[in-house]
Coordinates of C-alpha atoms in Angstrom, one line a residue:
Chain L
M20 CA 90.4 59.0 -74.7
S21 CA 87.5 56.7 -77.0
A22 CA 88.5 57.7 -80.8
F23 CA 84.5 60.2 -82.0
L24 CA 84.9 59.9 -84.8
T25 CA 86.8 56.0 -86.8
I26 CA 87.5 55.6 -90.2
R27 CA 87.9 51.8 -91.0
N28 CA 89.7 51.6 -94.2
L29 CA 87.6 53.8 -95.8
S30 CA 87.5 53.0 -100.0
A31 CA 86.1 55.4 -102.8
M32 CA 86.1 55.5 -106.4
L33 CA 84.7 57.6 -108.7
R34 CA 81.8 56.3 -110.6
G35 CA 82.8 54.8 -113.5
G36 CA 86.9 54.8 -112.9
S37 CA 89.1 52.5 -111.9
Q38 CA 91.1 54.3 -109.4
R39 CA 90.7 54.4 -106.2
V40 CA 90.0 57.9 -105.1
L41 CA 90.9 57.1 -101.3
R42 CA 92.8 54.2 -101.0
S43 CA 91.7 52.5 -97.7
V44 CA 92.0 55.6 -94.9
D45 CA 92.3 55.1 -91.6
L46 CA 92.2 57.9 -89.9
A47 CA 90.5 58.0 -85.8
V48 CA 90.0 61.9 -84.0
E49 CA 90.0 61.7 -80.2
A50 CA 86.4 64.0 -78.4
G51 CA 88.2 66.9 -77.2
E52 CA 91.3 67.3 -79.1
V53 CA 92.4 68.6 -83.4
R54 CA 93.8 66.6 -86.0
G55 CA 95.3 68.0 -89.3
L56 CA 94.4 66.8 -92.4
V57 CA 97.6 68.2 -94.7
G58 CA 98.2 67.0 -98.9
E59 CA 98.4 68.8 -101.4
S60 CA 95.4 69.9 -103.6
G61 CA 93.8 67.2 -105.2
A62 CA 95.3 64.4 -102.4
G63 CA 91.8 63.9 -101.1
K64 CA 91.7 65.5 -97.9
S65 CA 88.2 67.1 -98.2
M66 CA 87.0 64.3 -99.6
I67 CA 87.3 62.3 -96.5
G68 CA 85.3 65.3 -94.5
K69 CA 82.8 65.4 -97.0
A70 CA 82.2 61.3 -96.7
V71 CA 81.9 61.8 -93.2
L72 CA 79.6 65.4 -93.2
G73 CA 77.5 62.6 -96.1
I74 CA 78.2 65.5 -99.3
L75 CA 80.5 63.5 -101.3
P76 CA 79.5 64.7 -105.4
S77 CA 78.1 62.6 -106.8
A78 CA 80.2 61.4 -109.0
V79 CA 82.2 60.0 -105.8
S80 CA 81.1 56.7 -104.6
I81 CA 82.3 55.0 -101.3
V82 CA 83.1 50.6 -101.9
E83 CA 84.5 50.4 -98.4
G84 CA 85.2 50.9 -94.9
E85 CA 83.0 52.1 -92.6
I86 CA 82.8 55.7 -90.1
L87 CA 82.0 55.4 -86.9
L88 CA 80.6 58.6 -85.7
D89 CA 80.0 58.3 -81.8
G90 CA 80.8 54.9 -82.3
K91 CA 77.5 54.3 -85.0
N92 CA 78.4 53.5 -87.8
L93 CA 77.3 56.6 -91.0
L94 CA 77.8 53.9 -93.8
A95 CA 74.8 51.7 -92.2
M96 CA 71.9 53.4 -91.3
P97 CA 69.3 54.4 -93.8
P98 CA 69.5 57.8 -95.6
K99 CA 67.3 59.7 -93.6
E100 CA 69.2 58.9 -89.9
R101 CA 71.8 59.3 -91.2
R102 CA 71.8 63.0 -91.9
R103 CA 69.8 63.2 -89.0
T104 CA 72.9 61.7 -86.8
I105 CA 75.2 64.1 -88.8
G106 CA 73.4 67.4 -88.2
T107 CA 73.0 66.6 -84.5
V108 CA 76.4 66.2 -83.2
A109 CA 78.6 67.1 -86.2
A110 CA 78.8 70.5 -88.4
L111 CA 80.7 71.8 -90.8
I112 CA 82.8 75.1 -91.0
P113 CA 83.1 75.5 -94.7
Q114 CA 86.0 76.9 -96.9
D115 CA 84.4 80.4 -98.3
P116 CA 82.0 82.1 -96.4
L117 CA 80.6 83.9 -99.4
T118 CA 79.4 81.5 -101.4
A119 CA 78.3 79.6 -97.7
L120 CA 76.1 81.6 -96.7
N121 CA 72.3 81.6 -98.7
P122 CA 72.4 84.9 -99.6
S123 CA 68.6 85.7 -99.9
R124 CA 68.1 84.7 -96.1
R125 CA 69.1 86.1 -93.2
I126 CA 71.7 85.9 -90.9
G127 CA 69.7 84.9 -87.9
R128 CA 67.6 82.2 -89.2
Q129 CA 70.9 81.0 -91.2
I130 CA 72.0 80.2 -87.3
T131 CA 68.7 78.8 -85.6
D132 CA 67.8 76.9 -88.2
R133 CA 69.1 73.7 -87.7
L134 CA 68.3 74.2 -84.0
V135 CA 64.3 74.7 -84.9
D136 CA 64.2 72.3 -87.4
I137 CA 66.0 69.5 -87.1
L138 CA 66.8 69.7 -82.9
G139 CA 63.5 70.7 -82.1
W140 CA 64.4 74.0 -79.8
T141 CA 61.7 76.7 -79.6
K142 CA 62.6 79.4 -82.1
A143 CA 63.1 82.4 -78.8
N144 CA 65.3 79.7 -77.9
A145 CA 67.4 79.8 -80.6
H146 CA 67.8 82.8 -80.7
A147 CA 69.4 83.5 -77.6
R148 CA 71.1 80.7 -78.3
A149 CA 72.9 82.3 -81.6
L150 CA 73.2 85.8 -79.9
E151 CA 74.9 84.0 -77.5
L152 CA 77.2 82.7 -80.0
L153 CA 77.6 85.3 -81.7
D154 CA 78.5 86.9 -78.7
E155 CA 81.7 84.2 -78.5
V156 CA 82.4 85.0 -82.1
K157 CA 82.9 89.0 -80.5
I158 CA 80.9 89.8 -83.4
E159 CA 79.8 93.8 -82.2
N160 CA 75.2 94.4 -82.2
P161 CA 74.5 90.2 -82.9
E162 CA 71.3 91.5 -83.3
R163 CA 71.5 93.7 -86.3
V164 CA 73.5 90.3 -87.7
M165 CA 70.7 88.8 -87.2
A166 CA 69.0 90.5 -89.1
S167 CA 70.7 91.5 -92.0
Y168 CA 71.6 89.6 -95.3
P169 CA 74.8 87.8 -95.7
H170 CA 76.3 90.8 -98.5
E171 CA 75.4 93.0 -96.0
L172 CA 78.8 91.5 -94.3
S173 CA 82.4 91.5 -95.3
G174 CA 84.4 88.3 -95.5
G175 CA 85.7 87.7 -92.5
M176 CA 82.5 88.2 -90.3
R177 CA 81.0 86.2 -92.7
Q178 CA 83.0 83.2 -90.7
R179 CA 82.5 84.5 -88.0
V180 CA 78.9 83.8 -88.3
L181 CA 79.4 79.7 -90.2
I182 CA 82.0 79.2 -86.5
A183 CA 79.0 80.4 -84.6
S184 CA 76.6 78.5 -86.1
A185 CA 78.8 75.4 -86.5
F186 CA 79.5 75.7 -83.0
A187 CA 75.6 76.4 -81.7
A188 CA 74.4 72.8 -81.9
N189 CA 76.8 72.1 -79.6
P190 CA 78.1 69.6 -81.6
K191 CA 80.7 66.5 -80.6
L192 CA 83.0 66.8 -84.3
I193 CA 83.2 69.8 -85.8
I194 CA 85.3 70.0 -89.5
A195 CA 87.0 72.4 -90.5
D196 CA 87.4 72.5 -94.8
E197 CA 90.5 74.7 -95.3
P198 CA 88.1 77.6 -93.3
T199 CA 90.9 80.0 -94.2
T200 CA 91.8 79.5 -97.1
A201 CA 90.0 81.6 -98.8
L202 CA 90.2 84.7 -96.7
D203 CA 93.2 87.8 -96.4
V204 CA 96.2 86.5 -94.6
T205 CA 95.5 89.6 -91.6
V206 CA 91.8 87.8 -91.4
Q207 CA 92.6 84.4 -92.0
K208 CA 94.7 85.1 -88.3
Q209 CA 92.1 86.6 -85.9
I210 CA 90.6 83.0 -87.6
L211 CA 92.6 81.0 -86.4
K212 CA 92.7 82.0 -82.8
L213 CA 89.0 82.2 -83.0
I214 CA 88.1 78.8 -84.3
R215 CA 91.4 77.4 -81.9
E216 CA 89.3 79.1 -78.9
M217 CA 86.6 78.8 -79.9
Q218 CA 87.7 74.7 -79.7
A219 CA 89.0 74.4 -76.2
R220 CA 85.7 76.4 -75.3
H221 CA 83.7 73.8 -76.2
G222 CA 85.9 71.3 -76.1
T223 CA 85.0 69.7 -79.7
A224 CA 86.8 67.4 -81.4
M225 CA 87.9 68.1 -84.6
L226 CA 89.1 67.5 -88.2
F227 CA 90.7 70.8 -89.5
V228 CA 91.6 70.0 -93.9
T229 CA 94.4 72.0 -94.5
H230 CA 97.2 72.4 -97.3
D231 CA 99.2 74.2 -94.6
L232 CA 102.1 73.1 -92.2
G233 CA 102.0 76.2 -90.9
V234 CA 98.2 76.3 -89.3
V235 CA 98.4 73.3 -88.6
S236 CA 101.2 73.8 -85.9
K237 CA 99.7 76.2 -84.9
V238 CA 95.7 74.4 -84.5
C239 CA 96.3 70.9 -83.8
Q240 CA 97.5 68.0 -81.8
K241 CA 97.5 65.3 -84.1
L242 CA 98.5 65.2 -88.5
S243 CA 97.2 62.9 -90.9
V244 CA 99.5 63.3 -93.6
L245 CA 97.7 62.2 -97.4
Y246 CA 99.1 61.0 -100.8
S247 CA 96.8 60.4 -103.4
G248 CA 93.9 59.4 -101.3
M249 CA 96.8 57.1 -99.1
I250 CA 97.2 58.5 -95.2
V251 CA 101.2 58.3 -95.5
E252 CA 101.3 59.5 -92.6
D253 CA 100.1 59.5 -88.8
R254 CA 101.4 60.7 -86.4
T255 CA 101.0 63.6 -83.0
V256 CA 102.1 67.3 -84.3
S257 CA 105.2 67.6 -81.7
D258 CA 106.5 63.8 -82.6
F259 CA 106.3 65.1 -86.9
F260 CA 108.0 68.5 -86.9
A261 CA 110.9 67.2 -84.7
A262 CA 111.5 64.2 -87.7
P263 CA 108.7 63.3 -90.5
R264 CA 109.2 60.1 -91.1
H265 CA 108.3 59.9 -94.4
A266 CA 110.0 60.7 -96.9
Y267 CA 106.6 63.1 -98.9
S268 CA 106.3 64.4 -95.1
K269 CA 109.7 65.2 -95.2
A270 CA 109.8 67.1 -98.8
L271 CA 106.7 68.3 -97.7
L272 CA 107.3 70.1 -94.7
A273 CA 110.9 71.4 -96.0
A274 CA 108.9 73.1 -99.3
T275 CA 106.2 74.6 -96.2
P276 CA 107.2 78.6 -96.6
K277 CA 108.8 79.7 -93.2
Y278 CA 108.1 83.4 -92.0
T279 CA 111.0 84.3 -91.4
D280 CA 112.9 83.4 -94.1
P281 CA 110.6 83.7 -96.8
F282 CA 112.7 83.2 -100.2
A283 CA 114.4 80.5 -98.6
S284 CA 112.9 77.8 -98.4
L285 CA 110.2 78.2 -101.6
L286 CA 111.5 74.5 -103.0
P287 CA 108.8 71.9 -105.2
V288 CA 108.7 68.9 -103.8
D289 CA 111.5 66.5 -105.0
E290 CA 110.2 64.7 -108.4
A291 CA 112.6 61.4 -106.5
V292 CA 110.4 61.7 -103.7
I293 CA 106.9 61.6 -106.4
A294 CA 108.1 58.7 -107.8
A295 CA 108.4 56.9 -104.5
A296 CA 105.9 58.1 -103.2
D297 CA 103.7 56.9 -106.7
E298 CA 105.3 53.8 -106.4
E299 CA 104.0 53.5 -102.6
V300 CA 100.7 54.1 -103.8
K301 CA 100.3 51.2 -106.8
A302 CA 102.2 48.6 -104.1
A303 CA 99.2 49.2 -102.7
D304 CA 96.5 49.3 -105.3
R305 CA 97.7 46.1 -106.2
G306 CA 97.5 44.6 -102.9
W307 CA 94.3 45.6 -103.5
R308 CA 91.5 42.9 -104.0
H309 CA 88.1 44.8 -103.0
G310 CA 84.5 42.8 -101.8
Chain E
M26 CA 63.4 110.9 -102.2
T27 CA 65.5 107.7 -104.1
L28 CA 62.2 105.8 -104.1
L29 CA 60.1 109.0 -106.2
R30 CA 62.9 109.4 -108.6
S31 CA 62.2 105.9 -110.0
I32 CA 59.2 106.0 -110.0
L33 CA 58.7 109.6 -111.6
H34 CA 61.1 107.9 -113.9
R35 CA 59.4 105.1 -114.2
L36 CA 55.7 107.0 -115.1
A37 CA 57.1 108.6 -117.4
T38 CA 59.2 105.8 -119.7
M39 CA 55.6 104.0 -119.6
A40 CA 54.2 107.2 -120.8
V41 CA 56.6 107.3 -123.4
T42 CA 55.8 103.7 -124.9
L43 CA 51.9 104.5 -124.3
I44 CA 52.4 107.7 -126.8
G45 CA 55.1 105.9 -128.7
A46 CA 52.0 102.6 -129.5
A47 CA 49.1 104.6 -129.9
V48 CA 51.4 106.7 -132.7
I49 CA 52.3 103.6 -134.5
V50 CA 49.1 102.2 -134.7
F51 CA 46.8 105.2 -135.9
F52 CA 49.0 105.5 -138.6
V53 CA 49.9 102.2 -139.3
I54 CA 45.9 101.4 -140.1
R55 CA 45.7 104.0 -141.8
V56 CA 48.2 103.3 -144.7
V57 CA 47.1 99.7 -145.5
P58 CA 44.7 99.5 -147.2
G59 CA 40.9 99.1 -146.5
N60 CA 37.8 101.6 -145.8
P61 CA 36.0 101.3 -142.9
I62 CA 33.2 103.4 -144.8
A63 CA 32.7 100.9 -147.7
M64 CA 32.7 98.7 -145.4
M65 CA 29.2 99.9 -143.8
L66 CA 27.8 100.8 -146.9
P67 CA 25.9 99.0 -148.8
P68 CA 27.2 97.9 -152.2
G69 CA 26.3 100.4 -155.1
A70 CA 26.3 103.1 -152.4
S71 CA 26.8 107.3 -153.8
E72 CA 30.1 109.1 -154.0
A73 CA 27.6 111.8 -152.2
D74 CA 26.9 109.9 -149.1
I75 CA 30.7 107.9 -149.1
A76 CA 32.0 111.3 -148.5
R77 CA 29.0 112.3 -145.4
L78 CA 29.4 109.8 -143.3
S79 CA 33.6 110.1 -144.5
A80 CA 32.8 113.7 -143.0
H81 CA 31.1 112.6 -140.2
Y82 CA 34.1 110.3 -138.7
G83 CA 36.6 113.0 -139.4
L84 CA 38.3 110.5 -142.2
D85 CA 38.3 113.2 -144.9
R86 CA 41.2 115.2 -143.3
S87 CA 44.9 114.2 -143.2
I88 CA 46.6 111.8 -141.2
P89 CA 48.3 114.0 -138.6
E90 CA 44.9 116.2 -138.6
Q91 CA 42.5 112.8 -137.5
F92 CA 45.8 111.7 -134.4
V93 CA 45.7 115.3 -133.2
I94 CA 41.9 115.3 -132.6
W95 CA 42.2 112.2 -131.5
L96 CA 44.4 112.5 -129.1
G97 CA 42.9 115.5 -127.9
G98 CA 39.5 113.1 -127.4
V99 CA 42.0 110.7 -125.0
L100 CA 43.0 113.6 -123.2
H101 CA 39.9 113.7 -122.6
G102 CA 38.7 110.4 -121.8
D103 CA 36.3 110.2 -124.7
F104 CA 38.3 107.2 -127.0
G105 CA 36.3 107.9 -130.1
T106 CA 33.0 105.6 -131.5
S107 CA 33.5 102.7 -132.9
I108 CA 32.4 102.9 -136.4
S109 CA 30.9 98.9 -136.9
L110 CA 29.7 99.5 -133.2
R111 CA 28.1 102.7 -133.1
Q112 CA 29.0 102.8 -129.4
P113 CA 31.0 104.8 -127.5
V114 CA 34.8 102.4 -127.7
M115 CA 35.7 102.9 -124.0
P116 CA 32.5 101.5 -122.7
L117 CA 32.8 98.2 -124.9
V118 CA 36.9 97.8 -124.1
L119 CA 36.4 98.1 -120.5
G120 CA 33.4 95.8 -121.0
R121 CA 34.9 93.4 -122.6
L122 CA 39.1 93.3 -120.9
P123 CA 37.9 91.5 -117.7
A124 CA 37.0 88.4 -119.4
T125 CA 39.9 88.3 -121.1
L126 CA 42.3 89.4 -118.0
E127 CA 40.2 86.4 -116.2
L128 CA 41.5 83.7 -118.5
S129 CA 45.1 85.2 -119.2
I130 CA 45.4 85.1 -115.4
F131 CA 44.1 81.7 -114.8
A132 CA 46.5 80.7 -118.0
L133 CA 49.2 82.2 -116.3
V134 CA 48.7 80.4 -113.1
L135 CA 48.3 77.0 -115.0
A136 CA 51.3 77.3 -116.1
V137 CA 52.3 78.0 -113.1
I138 CA 51.8 75.1 -111.3
I139 CA 52.7 72.7 -114.3
G140 CA 56.0 74.5 -114.2
G141 CA 56.7 75.0 -111.4
A142 CA 55.7 71.4 -110.4
S143 CA 57.5 69.3 -113.4
A144 CA 61.0 71.8 -113.1
L145 CA 61.0 71.3 -109.0
A146 CA 60.0 67.0 -110.2
G147 CA 62.2 67.4 -112.4
T148 CA 65.2 68.4 -109.8
L149 CA 64.1 66.1 -107.3
W150 CA 64.6 63.8 -109.1
R151 CA 67.6 64.6 -111.4
G152 CA 69.7 62.4 -113.5
T153 CA 67.1 59.8 -113.6
K154 CA 64.2 58.5 -116.3
T155 CA 62.2 60.9 -114.7
E156 CA 63.6 63.6 -116.0
A157 CA 64.5 62.7 -119.5
A158 CA 60.9 62.4 -119.5
I159 CA 60.0 66.0 -118.9
D160 CA 62.5 67.3 -120.8
V161 CA 60.3 65.8 -123.6
A162 CA 57.8 66.6 -122.0
N163 CA 59.1 70.4 -122.4
G164 CA 60.1 70.4 -125.5
V165 CA 56.9 69.0 -127.3
G166 CA 55.5 71.8 -125.5
L167 CA 58.0 74.3 -126.9
S168 CA 57.6 73.5 -129.9
V169 CA 53.9 72.8 -130.7
P170 CA 52.1 76.5 -130.9
D171 CA 49.2 77.8 -128.3
F172 CA 46.6 78.1 -131.3
L173 CA 47.5 74.0 -132.5
W174 CA 47.2 72.9 -128.5
A175 CA 43.6 74.8 -128.6
L176 CA 43.0 72.4 -131.5
V177 CA 44.5 69.9 -130.2
L178 CA 42.0 70.4 -126.7
I179 CA 38.9 70.9 -128.9
L180 CA 39.7 67.5 -130.9
L181 CA 40.8 65.4 -127.6
F182 CA 37.7 67.3 -125.2
G183 CA 36.0 69.3 -127.3
V184 CA 35.0 66.2 -129.5
L185 CA 36.7 62.6 -128.9
L186 CA 36.0 62.9 -125.1
P187 CA 33.3 66.3 -124.6
I188 CA 34.1 66.8 -120.9
F189 CA 34.7 70.5 -121.6
H190 CA 33.1 73.3 -123.5
I191 CA 33.8 74.7 -126.7
S192 CA 33.0 77.7 -127.4
G193 CA 32.1 80.9 -125.6
R194 CA 32.3 81.3 -122.0
I195 CA 29.6 80.6 -119.7
S196 CA 26.7 77.9 -121.0
P197 CA 24.2 80.3 -123.1
S198 CA 21.2 78.8 -120.8
A199 CA 22.8 80.2 -117.1
D200 CA 21.3 83.3 -115.8
L201 CA 22.9 85.7 -114.6
P202 CA 23.3 88.1 -111.9
F203 CA 26.2 89.3 -112.2
V204 CA 26.9 93.5 -112.0
T205 CA 30.5 93.2 -113.7
Q206 CA 32.0 91.7 -116.1
F207 CA 34.7 89.0 -114.1
Y208 CA 32.3 86.8 -113.8
V209 CA 34.5 83.9 -112.1
F210 CA 35.5 86.3 -109.5
E211 CA 32.1 87.8 -109.3
S212 CA 30.8 83.6 -109.1
I213 CA 32.7 83.8 -106.2
A214 CA 31.6 86.3 -104.4
R215 CA 28.6 85.4 -104.5
L216 CA 29.2 81.9 -103.8
R217 CA 27.5 81.0 -106.8
F218 CA 29.7 78.0 -107.1
D219 CA 27.7 76.0 -110.4
L220 CA 28.4 79.3 -112.4
W221 CA 31.4 79.6 -111.6
W222 CA 32.3 75.8 -112.6
D223 CA 30.2 76.3 -115.9
L224 CA 32.6 79.3 -116.7
L225 CA 35.6 76.7 -115.5
K226 CA 34.8 74.5 -118.3
H227 CA 34.7 76.9 -120.6
M228 CA 37.5 78.2 -119.5
F229 CA 39.7 75.2 -118.6
M230 CA 40.6 74.5 -122.6
P231 CA 41.7 77.6 -123.7
A232 CA 43.5 78.5 -121.0
L233 CA 44.9 75.1 -121.3
A234 CA 45.8 76.2 -125.4
L235 CA 48.0 79.6 -124.3
A236 CA 49.3 78.3 -120.9
I237 CA 51.0 75.2 -122.1
P238 CA 54.3 76.9 -124.1
L239 CA 54.7 78.9 -120.7
A240 CA 54.5 76.0 -118.8
A241 CA 57.5 74.8 -120.5
I242 CA 59.4 77.4 -121.0
I243 CA 58.9 77.4 -116.6
S244 CA 59.7 74.2 -116.1
Q245 CA 63.0 74.4 -118.4
L246 CA 64.3 78.0 -116.9
L247 CA 63.8 76.9 -113.1
K248 CA 65.0 73.2 -114.0
Q249 CA 67.7 74.6 -114.9
S250 CA 69.0 77.6 -112.8
L251 CA 67.6 74.8 -110.1
K252 CA 70.0 72.2 -110.6
E253 CA 72.7 75.1 -110.4
T254 CA 72.6 76.3 -106.8
M255 CA 72.0 72.4 -106.2
H256 CA 76.1 71.8 -106.2
L257 CA 76.8 75.6 -104.2
D258 CA 78.1 75.9 -100.9
Y259 CA 74.6 77.3 -99.3
V260 CA 73.1 74.0 -100.2
V261 CA 76.0 71.8 -99.1
L262 CA 76.2 73.5 -96.1
A263 CA 73.1 73.1 -95.7
R264 CA 72.7 68.9 -96.3
T265 CA 75.3 69.0 -93.3
K266 CA 72.7 70.1 -90.8
G267 CA 70.2 67.3 -90.8
Y268 CA 67.9 68.3 -94.1
G269 CA 66.5 66.8 -96.8
E270 CA 66.5 67.3 -100.5
N271 CA 62.8 68.0 -100.4
H272 CA 63.2 70.4 -97.5
V273 CA 67.1 72.1 -99.4
I274 CA 64.9 72.6 -102.9
L275 CA 63.0 74.4 -101.5
S276 CA 64.1 76.4 -98.9
E277 CA 67.7 77.1 -100.4
S278 CA 67.4 76.6 -103.7
L279 CA 63.8 78.1 -105.3
P280 CA 64.2 81.5 -103.5
N281 CA 67.7 82.1 -105.2
A282 CA 66.8 80.1 -108.6
V283 CA 63.3 81.6 -109.0
L284 CA 64.9 85.2 -110.0
P285 CA 65.5 84.3 -113.8
T286 CA 62.3 82.4 -114.0
L287 CA 59.7 85.0 -112.5
T288 CA 62.0 88.2 -115.5
L289 CA 60.9 85.8 -117.8
I290 CA 57.2 85.1 -116.5
G291 CA 57.1 88.5 -117.0
V292 CA 57.8 89.2 -120.7
Q293 CA 56.5 85.7 -121.8
F294 CA 53.4 87.0 -120.1
T295 CA 52.8 89.2 -122.2
F296 CA 53.3 87.3 -125.4
L297 CA 50.3 85.2 -123.5
I298 CA 47.9 88.0 -123.7
G299 CA 49.0 88.5 -127.6
G300 CA 48.0 84.9 -128.1
T301 CA 44.4 85.7 -126.6
V302 CA 43.3 87.1 -129.6
I303 CA 43.7 84.0 -132.1
I304 CA 42.9 81.5 -128.9
E305 CA 39.6 83.6 -128.0
R306 CA 38.6 83.1 -131.6
L307 CA 39.1 79.6 -131.9
F308 CA 36.3 79.0 -128.3
S309 CA 34.1 81.8 -129.5
Y310 CA 35.2 83.5 -125.9
E311 CA 34.1 87.3 -125.6
G312 CA 37.0 88.6 -124.9
L313 CA 38.8 92.2 -125.4
G314 CA 40.6 89.1 -128.8
N315 CA 37.5 88.2 -130.1
M316 CA 36.6 91.7 -130.5
A317 CA 40.1 93.4 -132.0
I318 CA 40.1 90.9 -134.6
D319 CA 36.3 92.1 -135.2
A320 CA 37.1 95.4 -135.6
V321 CA 40.1 94.4 -137.9
I322 CA 38.1 93.1 -140.2
N323 CA 35.9 95.7 -140.0
R324 CA 38.0 98.5 -140.2
D325 CA 37.1 99.9 -136.9
L326 CA 39.5 101.9 -137.1
P327 CA 38.8 104.3 -133.7
L328 CA 38.1 100.5 -132.0
I329 CA 41.5 99.2 -133.3
Q330 CA 43.0 102.2 -131.7
G331 CA 41.5 101.9 -128.0
I332 CA 42.3 98.3 -127.9
V333 CA 45.4 98.7 -128.4
L334 CA 46.4 101.0 -126.0
V335 CA 44.4 99.1 -122.9
F336 CA 47.0 95.5 -124.1
A337 CA 50.1 97.9 -124.7
L338 CA 48.7 99.2 -121.5
I339 CA 48.1 95.9 -119.5
F340 CA 52.3 95.2 -121.1
T341 CA 54.1 97.9 -119.3
L342 CA 51.9 97.8 -116.1
I343 CA 52.9 93.8 -116.0
N344 CA 56.7 94.9 -116.2
L345 CA 56.1 97.3 -113.9
L346 CA 54.8 94.3 -111.0
V347 CA 57.8 92.2 -112.4
D348 CA 60.6 94.7 -111.6
M349 CA 59.1 95.4 -108.3
T350 CA 58.9 92.0 -107.8
Y351 CA 62.1 91.2 -108.2
A352 CA 63.1 94.0 -105.8
L353 CA 60.9 92.0 -103.7
L354 CA 63.3 88.8 -103.7
N355 CA 66.2 90.0 -103.9
P356 CA 67.3 91.2 -100.9
R357 CA 70.6 92.8 -103.2
L358 CA 68.6 94.5 -105.0
R359 CA 66.3 96.1 -102.2
N360 CA 68.7 99.6 -101.6
A361 CA 69.6 99.9 -104.7

């Protein structure tokens, strides 16, 4: 199998800063597989997804590396071509369904806009496709929902709409940026199940960004662990859960609460482990010469 | 049912506002010094003449009595007779109102175009020198009042580079075929574009003077609102769909960012209409504001009352219109 998304040696810095926020990241997502990207808040896991989609905040700039989508380097393209390429083959399932839909536009238009404006579908085809997708994500009465405004739908419904919207254009790659973090626990399970079903049915490659190893074990086949902008472990999920290699990964796994015994394992990551990981980051920075 | 109730509530509020404005103006202009009769008669008129004329206009009665008589007339559509012009007030006011409305609307259109375009440009080129230049221009536009802009414009385009007319509403030599007082609209309807162009050349500078401060306010607030929406999740999501910056600003940001600006325009438009009083005077433009100043100078009490009442009615109608537009543009308020 060939990798659909390949990130090679990607480094990014804050504008005007001296520290890297992404440290020579290597990562690949093969066609049809789901790769989890795990790390604490601030580790840079969302930033990798944003770099792929071309939506990094203006304060962050990529200083080195390649992002290959279907073999083509996004970073070498002119901005307009890059936008079109991303819009055509990739899609985002965002973190917070309450803020990711435009409050003043109808749901239907927000699903069909990419199909019509970017991919050149007819309005009728796009409408039919949106109905089909809303049905797939188990939204009742899709015609009515398409005519609704976001404030008329619940959080779970809105996330279903966003999932439908992400799959509408038959993308080859979907980046799910903590898609269940902002939802109620009960809704989280349904949405997670739905994302897994949709991914399997459409065979879409997926980069699943999360801080929750429990979610990774349910959805992903492969896993990258990120610490301070640096990939510290890259394994299949089954290998990882059997025996994590890196000390930080082990500590992270130990710190994950278990549903069977919620109080037993609420341990913070050991300070010695953190110190060792920080040393590793410093060593990597010493060995890195830009340009 | 709730719609009907809110409309009735609206109308009641408007009526109270208008009565309030009428009461205040009626009493204030009678308490301040100055006697309309003395302004009419030549110096040395006898006490008997003054008393006779005062009685003729009902000014010999007590102020509350005068108010009751005036209000009774108003309820029958009779707004009294102008003391200085000796004609019924309402036809006089209605004859001048279209000129002022055309000037105000033209000024509003100019302000929205200038302010809106510079806000969009400032958002598109945010963080660059273009945005900095727009900020400076907004600062200048805001800190200089409309009547000073009028003087600056007269100097620039009336004296140094005389391309616009600085006085009047239309060239005196023009042969007017109009049956209404809405000259601009009627010139378009009659396809008389020569007259339309002449009207525009007269209206441009007073309208621009009125528009500049409003344009600066619009630009400042709209740009701020637009920039705030640019980081929101739904705008970022639209970028990942393949849309460019122009589309993102116009289709995703603007419909949400425009709401606070719209409310502001409503409030500021009433100030703009207030500004026509001095601006019309400076450009000798034959509108209601110019007439208001004459009425005050002549202590023409019935005419002042009539003009103020018409201005108050316009202000309340504008507020109503703004609220309705707001509900139309914001789906979350539609059923509220």
